[in-house]
Amino acid sequence: MTRTDRLYALVEELRAVSPRPRSARWLAERFEVSSRTIERDISALQQGGVPIWAEPGRTGGYCLDAARTLAPLGFTVDEALAVMIALGTLATSPFRDSATSALRKVLAVMEDRSLQQTAELATRIHLLSDDRSNEAPPSVAYALRTGHVLRLSYIDRDGEATMRDVEPMGFVGKGNDWYLIAWCRLRDGLRAFRGDRMVQAEILGERAPRRPLRAEDLGIVEGRLRAVGLGDDPT
């Protein structure tokens, strides 16, 4: 059994008995390896985002939260490659950390042969970007999800630095650039803030009321808005 196979099997063994624990010794005997190897494998899974924790005591061991894990994924190679590419395009977005974590979780529950084929094909796919830094602060994604007001230190197109309190409403991605769509209290209106122009984004304790966001309110002059997901309505 390869290590990849064993990692996959470990997750499935812990899922099958969840929420009961399995000791490192029991798992070592089950997979015919040392307890130290099991401990290293569990650590690798935990670092990859698999929700495994240790219960202390004589009857303790490792437990897995089955409600927070993916069942074995029957992706085809093309489907897995598409997921990998899609998550890779988020490298400059406010969702980059979550995308990396999501990819680890997907790879952790893929069948070994499909995973190897996908990894080989992925070496043939590249994304072209320019040299400038265009990453948006990850905190803006959290602010949108929770409804918290952001205090932005922002450099506008004329190079002027301003401090603005904004109410996050959504995001628009164009190429490698991501724009936070927010209600700007300084300008008392809807504004778009480019990620690489945000010097700092501080999450304030205040939660703003949810404002409706319609495509026509954005005033897009060039291009067409395309919604993320199965629908076509960007609201």
Coordinates of C-alpha atoms in Angstrom, one line a residue:
M1 CA 0.0 0.0 0.0
T2 CA 1.4 3.4 -1.0
R3 CA 1.3 6.3 1.5
T4 CA -1.3 8.0 -0.6
D5 CA -3.5 4.9 -0.4
R6 CA -2.9 4.7 3.3
L7 CA -3.9 8.3 3.9
Y8 CA -7.1 7.7 2.0
A9 CA -7.8 4.5 3.9
L10 CA -7.1 6.2 7.2
V11 CA -9.7 8.9 6.6
E12 CA -12.2 6.2 5.5
E13 CA -11.5 4.1 8.6
L14 CA -12.0 7.0 10.9
R15 CA -15.1 8.1 9.0
A16 CA -16.6 4.6 9.3
V17 CA -16.4 4.5 13.2
S18 CA -17.0 8.3 13.8
P19 CA -17.5 9.6 16.4
R20 CA -15.8 6.8 18.1
P21 CA -11.9 7.0 18.3
R22 CA -9.2 4.7 16.9
S23 CA -5.9 4.5 18.8
A24 CA -2.6 4.9 17.0
R25 CA -1.7 1.3 18.0
W26 CA -4.9 -0.1 16.5
L27 CA -4.4 1.8 13.3
A28 CA -0.8 0.7 13.1
E29 CA -1.7 -2.9 13.4
R30 CA -4.5 -2.4 10.8
F31 CA -2.2 -0.9 8.2
E32 CA 0.9 -2.9 9.2
V33 CA 3.1 0.1 10.0
S34 CA 4.5 1.6 13.1
S35 CA 2.6 3.9 15.5
R36 CA 5.1 6.7 14.7
T37 CA 4.1 6.3 11.0
I38 CA 0.4 6.6 11.9
E39 CA 1.1 9.7 13.9
R40 CA 3.0 11.3 11.0
D41 CA 0.1 10.4 8.6
I42 CA -2.5 11.9 11.0
S43 CA -0.4 15.1 11.3
A44 CA -0.2 15.3 7.5
L45 CA -4.0 14.9 7.2
Q46 CA -4.6 17.5 9.8
Q47 CA -2.3 20.0 8.1
G48 CA -4.2 19.3 4.9
G49 CA -7.4 20.4 6.6
V50 CA -9.0 17.1 7.5
P51 CA -10.9 17.6 10.8
I52 CA -9.1 14.9 13.0
W53 CA -8.5 15.4 16.7
A54 CA -7.0 13.3 19.4
E55 CA -9.0 12.2 22.5
P56 CA -6.8 11.6 25.5
G57 CA -7.1 8.7 28.0
R58 CA -6.8 4.9 28.0
T59 CA -9.8 4.5 25.7
G60 CA -8.9 7.5 23.6
G61 CA -7.5 7.9 20.1
Y62 CA -8.1 9.7 16.9
C63 CA -11.5 10.9 15.9
L64 CA -12.9 12.4 12.7
D65 CA -15.8 14.8 12.3
A66 CA -17.7 13.0 9.5
A67 CA -20.0 16.0 9.1
R68 CA -17.1 18.2 8.0
T69 CA -15.4 15.9 5.5
L70 CA -16.1 15.0 1.9
A71 CA -17.1 11.5 1.0
P72 CA -14.9 9.7 -1.5
L73 CA -15.0 11.7 -4.7
G74 CA -15.7 9.9 -8.0
F75 CA -14.2 12.7 -10.2
T76 CA -13.1 11.8 -13.7
V77 CA -9.6 13.0 -14.5
D78 CA -11.0 15.9 -16.6
E79 CA -13.3 16.9 -13.8
A80 CA -10.5 16.9 -11.2
L81 CA -8.2 18.9 -13.6
A82 CA -11.0 21.4 -14.0
V83 CA -11.4 21.8 -10.3
M84 CA -7.6 22.2 -9.9
I85 CA -7.4 24.9 -12.6
A86 CA -10.5 26.8 -11.3
L87 CA -9.0 26.9 -7.8
G88 CA -5.6 27.9 -9.2
T89 CA -7.2 31.0 -10.8
L90 CA -8.0 32.3 -7.3
A91 CA -4.3 32.7 -6.4
T92 CA -4.6 36.6 -6.5
S93 CA -8.1 36.7 -5.1
P94 CA -9.3 37.3 -1.5
F95 CA -10.3 33.6 -1.5
R96 CA -6.8 32.3 -2.2
D97 CA -6.2 30.7 1.3
S98 CA -9.6 29.0 1.2
A99 CA -8.9 27.8 -2.4
T100 CA -5.6 26.2 -1.3
S101 CA -7.3 24.5 1.7
A102 CA -10.2 23.3 -0.5
L103 CA -7.8 21.8 -3.1
R104 CA -5.9 19.9 -0.3
K105 CA -9.2 18.4 0.9
V106 CA -10.3 17.4 -2.6
L107 CA -6.9 15.8 -3.3
A108 CA -7.0 14.0 0.0
V109 CA -10.2 12.0 -0.9
M110 CA -9.4 11.3 -4.6
E111 CA -8.7 7.8 -5.9
D112 CA -4.9 7.3 -6.2
R113 CA -4.8 6.5 -10.0
S114 CA -7.0 9.5 -10.9
L115 CA -4.9 11.7 -8.6
Q116 CA -1.7 10.7 -10.3
Q117 CA -3.1 11.3 -13.8
T118 CA -4.5 14.6 -12.8
A119 CA -1.2 15.7 -11.2
E120 CA 0.7 14.7 -14.4
L121 CA -1.8 16.7 -16.6
A122 CA -1.6 19.7 -14.3
T123 CA 2.1 20.1 -15.1
R124 CA 1.0 20.9 -18.7
I125 CA -1.3 23.7 -17.6
H126 CA 0.0 27.2 -16.9
L127 CA -1.6 30.6 -16.0
L128 CA 0.0 33.7 -17.4
S129 CA 0.1 36.8 -15.2
D130 CA 2.0 40.1 -15.1
D131 CA 4.8 40.9 -12.7
R132 CA 3.0 43.4 -10.5
S133 CA 1.6 42.3 -7.2
N134 CA -2.2 42.2 -7.5
E135 CA -3.3 40.3 -4.4
A136 CA -6.3 41.5 -2.4
P137 CA -6.1 41.2 1.4
P138 CA -7.8 38.0 2.5
S139 CA -9.6 39.9 5.3
V140 CA -12.0 41.4 2.7
A141 CA -13.5 38.0 1.9
Y142 CA -14.2 37.5 5.6
A143 CA -15.8 40.9 5.9
L144 CA -18.2 40.2 3.0
R145 CA -19.2 36.8 4.6
T146 CA -19.8 38.3 8.0
G147 CA -21.1 41.7 7.1
H148 CA -18.4 43.6 9.0
V149 CA -17.5 47.1 8.0
L150 CA -13.9 47.5 6.6
R151 CA -11.6 50.4 7.2
L152 CA -9.5 50.6 4.0
S153 CA -6.2 52.4 3.5
Y154 CA -6.5 52.9 -0.2
I155 CA -4.5 54.3 -3.1
D156 CA -6.8 55.6 -5.9
R157 CA -6.0 55.8 -9.6
D158 CA -4.4 59.2 -9.2
G159 CA -2.0 57.9 -6.5
E160 CA -3.9 59.7 -3.7
A161 CA -4.0 57.9 -0.3
T162 CA -7.3 57.9 1.6
M163 CA -8.8 56.2 4.6
R164 CA -12.3 54.9 4.0
D165 CA -14.9 53.0 6.0
V166 CA -16.8 50.8 3.5
E167 CA -19.6 48.2 3.6
P168 CA -18.6 45.2 1.6
M169 CA -21.3 44.1 -1.0
G170 CA -19.6 41.8 -3.4
F171 CA -16.6 41.1 -5.7
V172 CA -15.9 41.4 -9.4
G173 CA -12.9 39.6 -10.9
K174 CA -11.3 40.6 -14.2
G175 CA -8.2 38.7 -15.2
N176 CA -5.8 38.7 -12.2
D177 CA -7.5 41.7 -10.7
W178 CA -10.2 41.5 -8.0
Y179 CA -12.4 44.5 -7.1
L180 CA -14.3 44.8 -3.8
I181 CA -17.7 46.3 -4.5
A182 CA -18.7 48.3 -1.4
W183 CA -20.8 51.2 -0.2
C184 CA -18.2 53.9 0.5
R185 CA -19.2 56.1 3.5
L186 CA -16.6 58.7 2.5
R187 CA -18.2 59.2 -1.0
D188 CA -21.7 58.1 0.1
G189 CA -22.1 55.8 -2.8
L190 CA -21.2 52.5 -4.5
R191 CA -17.5 52.2 -5.3
A192 CA -15.1 49.5 -6.7
F193 CA -11.8 49.0 -4.9
R194 CA -9.0 47.2 -6.7
G195 CA -7.3 44.6 -4.5
D196 CA -3.7 45.7 -5.2
R197 CA -4.5 49.3 -4.2
M198 CA -5.6 48.3 -0.7
V199 CA -2.6 49.1 1.5
Q200 CA -4.5 47.8 4.6
A201 CA -7.9 46.4 5.3
E202 CA -9.0 46.5 9.0
I203 CA -12.1 44.7 10.1
L204 CA -14.2 46.8 12.4
G205 CA -16.6 45.6 15.0
E206 CA -19.6 47.1 13.3
R207 CA -21.9 45.0 11.1
A208 CA -23.5 46.9 8.3
P209 CA -27.0 46.1 7.0
R210 CA -27.1 44.0 3.9
R211 CA -27.5 46.2 0.8
P212 CA -29.0 44.8 -2.4
L213 CA -26.5 44.6 -5.3
R214 CA -27.8 44.6 -8.8
A215 CA -25.8 44.3 -12.0
E216 CA -27.1 47.5 -13.4
D217 CA -25.9 49.4 -10.3
L218 CA -22.3 48.5 -11.2
G219 CA -22.2 50.6 -14.4
I220 CA -20.0 48.1 -16.3
V221 CA -18.9 49.8 -19.5
E222 CA -16.7 47.1 -21.0
G223 CA -17.3 43.4 -20.9
R224 CA -20.2 41.3 -19.5
L225 CA -20.7 40.2 -16.0
R226 CA -20.8 36.5 -15.5
A227 CA -22.2 35.0 -12.3
V228 CA -20.3 32.4 -10.3
G229 CA -22.4 29.2 -9.9
L230 CA -25.2 27.7 -11.9
G231 CA -27.3 30.9 -12.4
D232 CA -26.8 34.0 -14.6
D233 CA -28.0 36.6 -12.0
P234 CA -24.9 38.3 -10.4
T235 CA -27.0 39.5 -7.5

